[in-house]
Amino acid sequence: MILQVLKILTPIYTNVLEKALPFYEELLQTKAGTRFHYAEKKLDIAVVGQLLLIGGTDSALSAVQDITLSFLVDDILAYKAWLLDQGAVIRQDITKVPTGYNMLVQQPDGTIVEYVEHTRSTNVEQ
């Protein structure tokens, strides 16, 4: 089985996405390719290049701020099996999210990573 990481995003946490977004768009000379409100988590999300901007209150951000990277993958189920075989710990099992599915994983070295598989029915830049 061949697993493929399609994109690696670095999260940036902010209390006011509307203030941070123009700065990063100008810095990277590109507009946000993906943008949405994640109502269940009370977060605003935008992707600018390889950056994952996550906006919300301190309380909302506290639930996700330990995520150090976000990997966009081709097959989240295959990754889950592989990660468990490697000694990783699933901190949040595969969950439906606005862009498809995600899971939170503690890698064998302790790093917390979000794995995301976009569904074809979403209008998300890859």
PDB file of C-alpha atoms in Angstrom:
ATOM      1  CA  MET A   1       0.000   0.000   0.000  1.00  0.00           C
ATOM      2  CA  ILE A   2       1.331   3.414  -0.964  1.00  0.00           C
ATOM      3  CA  LEU A   3       0.343   6.282   1.324  1.00  0.00           C
ATOM      4  CA  GLN A   4       0.562   9.841   0.101  1.00  0.00           C
ATOM      5  CA  VAL A   5       0.739  13.106   2.009  1.00  0.00           C
ATOM      6  CA  LEU A   6      -0.728  15.618  -0.455  1.00  0.00           C
ATOM      7  CA  LYS A   7       0.067  18.788   1.467  1.00  0.00           C
ATOM      8  CA  ILE A   8       1.602  19.819   4.791  1.00  0.00           C
ATOM      9  CA  LEU A   9       0.089  22.839   6.506  1.00  0.00           C
ATOM     10  CA  THR A  10       1.550  24.746   9.431  1.00  0.00           C
ATOM     11  CA  PRO A  11      -1.099  26.114  11.791  1.00  0.00           C
ATOM     12  CA  ILE A  12      -1.092  29.703  13.002  1.00  0.00           C
ATOM     13  CA  TYR A  13      -3.488  30.481  15.836  1.00  0.00           C
ATOM     14  CA  THR A  14      -5.112  33.900  16.148  1.00  0.00           C
ATOM     15  CA  ASN A  15      -7.981  35.437  18.048  1.00  0.00           C
ATOM     16  CA  VAL A  16      -9.110  37.530  15.072  1.00  0.00           C
ATOM     17  CA  LEU A  17      -8.762  35.839  11.684  1.00  0.00           C
ATOM     18  CA  GLU A  18     -10.003  38.969   9.887  1.00  0.00           C
ATOM     19  CA  LYS A  19      -6.948  40.886  11.109  1.00  0.00           C
ATOM     20  CA  ALA A  20      -4.388  38.114  10.469  1.00  0.00           C
ATOM     21  CA  LEU A  21      -5.615  36.994   7.041  1.00  0.00           C
ATOM     22  CA  PRO A  22      -4.708  40.134   5.005  1.00  0.00           C
ATOM     23  CA  PHE A  23      -1.203  40.141   6.508  1.00  0.00           C
ATOM     24  CA  TYR A  24      -0.469  36.546   5.452  1.00  0.00           C
ATOM     25  CA  GLU A  25      -2.102  36.996   2.041  1.00  0.00           C
ATOM     26  CA  GLU A  26       0.180  39.968   1.384  1.00  0.00           C
ATOM     27  CA  LEU A  27       3.232  38.277   2.878  1.00  0.00           C
ATOM     28  CA  LEU A  28       2.793  35.219   0.648  1.00  0.00           C
ATOM     29  CA  GLN A  29       1.353  37.177  -2.302  1.00  0.00           C
ATOM     30  CA  THR A  30      -1.614  34.811  -2.557  1.00  0.00           C
ATOM     31  CA  LYS A  31      -5.259  34.827  -1.530  1.00  0.00           C
ATOM     32  CA  ALA A  32      -6.805  32.275   0.815  1.00  0.00           C
ATOM     33  CA  GLY A  33      -7.685  29.218  -1.242  1.00  0.00           C
ATOM     34  CA  THR A  34      -9.916  27.717   1.407  1.00  0.00           C
ATOM     35  CA  ARG A  35     -11.986  29.576   3.952  1.00  0.00           C
ATOM     36  CA  PHE A  36     -14.856  28.495   6.187  1.00  0.00           C
ATOM     37  CA  HIS A  37     -16.440  28.753   9.619  1.00  0.00           C
ATOM     38  CA  TYR A  38     -16.304  25.541  11.650  1.00  0.00           C
ATOM     39  CA  ALA A  39     -19.431  26.173  13.716  1.00  0.00           C
ATOM     40  CA  GLU A  40     -19.181  23.072  15.920  1.00  0.00           C
ATOM     41  CA  LYS A  41     -15.719  24.102  17.159  1.00  0.00           C
ATOM     42  CA  LYS A  42     -16.418  27.867  16.995  1.00  0.00           C
ATOM     43  CA  LEU A  43     -13.375  28.382  14.750  1.00  0.00           C
ATOM     44  CA  ASP A  44     -12.735  30.312  11.554  1.00  0.00           C
ATOM     45  CA  ILE A  45     -10.343  28.594   9.135  1.00  0.00           C
ATOM     46  CA  ALA A  46      -8.367  29.877   6.163  1.00  0.00           C
ATOM     47  CA  VAL A  47      -5.572  28.305   4.115  1.00  0.00           C
ATOM     48  CA  VAL A  48      -3.001  30.652   2.597  1.00  0.00           C
ATOM     49  CA  GLY A  49      -0.304  28.756   0.746  1.00  0.00           C
ATOM     50  CA  GLN A  50       1.113  26.267   3.260  1.00  0.00           C
ATOM     51  CA  LEU A  51      -0.341  28.088   6.272  1.00  0.00           C
ATOM     52  CA  LEU A  52      -3.466  27.009   8.128  1.00  0.00           C
ATOM     53  CA  LEU A  53      -4.866  30.061   9.900  1.00  0.00           C
ATOM     54  CA  ILE A  54      -7.165  29.141  12.765  1.00  0.00           C
ATOM     55  CA  GLY A  55      -9.132  31.908  14.422  1.00  0.00           C
ATOM     56  CA  GLY A  56     -11.243  31.837  17.556  1.00  0.00           C
ATOM     57  CA  THR A  57     -11.499  32.773  21.190  1.00  0.00           C
ATOM     58  CA  ASP A  58      -8.847  31.582  23.630  1.00  0.00           C
ATOM     59  CA  SER A  59     -11.332  28.965  24.822  1.00  0.00           C
ATOM     60  CA  ALA A  60     -12.053  27.647  21.307  1.00  0.00           C
ATOM     61  CA  LEU A  61      -8.362  27.659  20.367  1.00  0.00           C
ATOM     62  CA  SER A  62      -7.350  25.782  23.522  1.00  0.00           C
ATOM     63  CA  ALA A  63      -8.933  22.622  22.094  1.00  0.00           C
ATOM     64  CA  VAL A  64      -6.652  22.652  19.016  1.00  0.00           C
ATOM     65  CA  GLN A  65      -3.520  24.622  19.925  1.00  0.00           C
ATOM     66  CA  ASP A  66      -1.409  21.540  20.582  1.00  0.00           C
ATOM     67  CA  ILE A  67      -1.631  20.593  16.876  1.00  0.00           C
ATOM     68  CA  THR A  68       1.780  21.340  15.343  1.00  0.00           C
ATOM     69  CA  LEU A  69       1.113  20.254  11.741  1.00  0.00           C
ATOM     70  CA  SER A  70      -1.799  19.314   9.525  1.00  0.00           C
ATOM     71  CA  PHE A  71      -1.237  16.625   6.876  1.00  0.00           C
ATOM     72  CA  LEU A  72      -3.663  16.468   3.960  1.00  0.00           C
ATOM     73  CA  VAL A  73      -3.658  12.783   3.006  1.00  0.00           C
ATOM     74  CA  ASP A  74      -5.154  10.634   0.276  1.00  0.00           C
ATOM     75  CA  ASP A  75      -6.641   7.898   2.519  1.00  0.00           C
ATOM     76  CA  ILE A  76      -7.256   8.634   6.188  1.00  0.00           C
ATOM     77  CA  LEU A  77      -8.301   5.047   6.991  1.00  0.00           C
ATOM     78  CA  ALA A  78      -5.050   3.655   5.585  1.00  0.00           C
ATOM     79  CA  TYR A  79      -3.072   6.235   7.547  1.00  0.00           C
ATOM     80  CA  LYS A  80      -4.895   5.334  10.753  1.00  0.00           C
ATOM     81  CA  ALA A  81      -3.928   1.668  10.362  1.00  0.00           C
ATOM     82  CA  TRP A  82      -0.325   2.524   9.486  1.00  0.00           C
ATOM     83  CA  LEU A  83       0.027   5.012  12.347  1.00  0.00           C
ATOM     84  CA  LEU A  84      -1.293   2.513  14.891  1.00  0.00           C
ATOM     85  CA  ASP A  85       1.213  -0.058  13.578  1.00  0.00           C
ATOM     86  CA  GLN A  86       3.965   2.526  14.125  1.00  0.00           C
ATOM     87  CA  GLY A  87       3.006   3.077  17.784  1.00  0.00           C
ATOM     88  CA  ALA A  88       1.076   6.315  17.354  1.00  0.00           C
ATOM     89  CA  VAL A  89      -1.891   7.103  19.614  1.00  0.00           C
ATOM     90  CA  ILE A  90      -5.185   8.286  18.139  1.00  0.00           C
ATOM     91  CA  ARG A  91      -6.226  11.254  20.302  1.00  0.00           C
ATOM     92  CA  GLN A  92      -9.394  11.963  18.299  1.00  0.00           C
ATOM     93  CA  ASP A  93     -10.705   9.241  16.024  1.00  0.00           C
ATOM     94  CA  ILE A  94     -11.781   9.930  12.447  1.00  0.00           C
ATOM     95  CA  THR A  95     -14.462  12.609  12.534  1.00  0.00           C
ATOM     96  CA  LYS A  96     -16.577  14.287   9.867  1.00  0.00           C
ATOM     97  CA  VAL A  97     -15.487  17.917   9.401  1.00  0.00           C
ATOM     98  CA  PRO A  98     -16.575  20.624   6.923  1.00  0.00           C
ATOM     99  CA  THR A  99     -13.896  19.614   4.378  1.00  0.00           C
ATOM    100  CA  GLY A 100     -14.184  15.833   4.735  1.00  0.00           C
ATOM    101  CA  TYR A 101     -12.644  13.851   7.603  1.00  0.00           C
ATOM    102  CA  ASN A 102      -9.923  14.406  10.167  1.00  0.00           C
ATOM    103  CA  MET A 103      -8.249  12.723  13.120  1.00  0.00           C
ATOM    104  CA  LEU A 104      -5.774  13.899  15.720  1.00  0.00           C
ATOM    105  CA  VAL A 105      -2.757  11.709  16.292  1.00  0.00           C
ATOM    106  CA  GLN A 106       0.061  11.703  18.793  1.00  0.00           C
ATOM    107  CA  GLN A 107       3.038  10.483  16.786  1.00  0.00           C
ATOM    108  CA  PRO A 108       5.491   8.051  18.435  1.00  0.00           C
ATOM    109  CA  ASP A 109       7.778  11.042  19.187  1.00  0.00           C
ATOM    110  CA  GLY A 110       4.946  12.875  20.993  1.00  0.00           C
ATOM    111  CA  THR A 111       4.165  15.407  18.241  1.00  0.00           C
ATOM    112  CA  ILE A 112       0.435  16.105  17.784  1.00  0.00           C
ATOM    113  CA  VAL A 113      -0.602  16.079  14.120  1.00  0.00           C
ATOM    114  CA  GLU A 114      -3.967  16.500  12.431  1.00  0.00           C
ATOM    115  CA  TYR A 115      -4.589  14.187   9.473  1.00  0.00           C
ATOM    116  CA  VAL A 116      -7.219  15.384   6.997  1.00  0.00           C
ATOM    117  CA  GLU A 117      -8.791  13.732   3.970  1.00  0.00           C
ATOM    118  CA  HIS A 118     -10.824  16.090   1.795  1.00  0.00           C
ATOM    119  CA  THR A 119     -13.924  14.628   0.243  1.00  0.00           C
ATOM    120  CA  ARG A 120     -14.572  15.161  -3.428  1.00  0.00           C
ATOM    121  CA  SER A 121     -17.867  16.877  -2.738  1.00  0.00           C
ATOM    122  CA  THR A 122     -16.181  19.787  -0.960  1.00  0.00           C
ATOM    123  CA  ASN A 123     -15.058  22.910  -2.759  1.00  0.00           C
ATOM    124  CA  VAL A 124     -11.576  23.025  -1.275  1.00  0.00           C
ATOM    125  CA  GLU A 125      -8.290  23.945  -2.926  1.00  0.00           C
ATOM    126  CA  GLN A 126      -5.722  21.160  -2.712  1.00  0.00           C
TER     127      GLN A 126
END
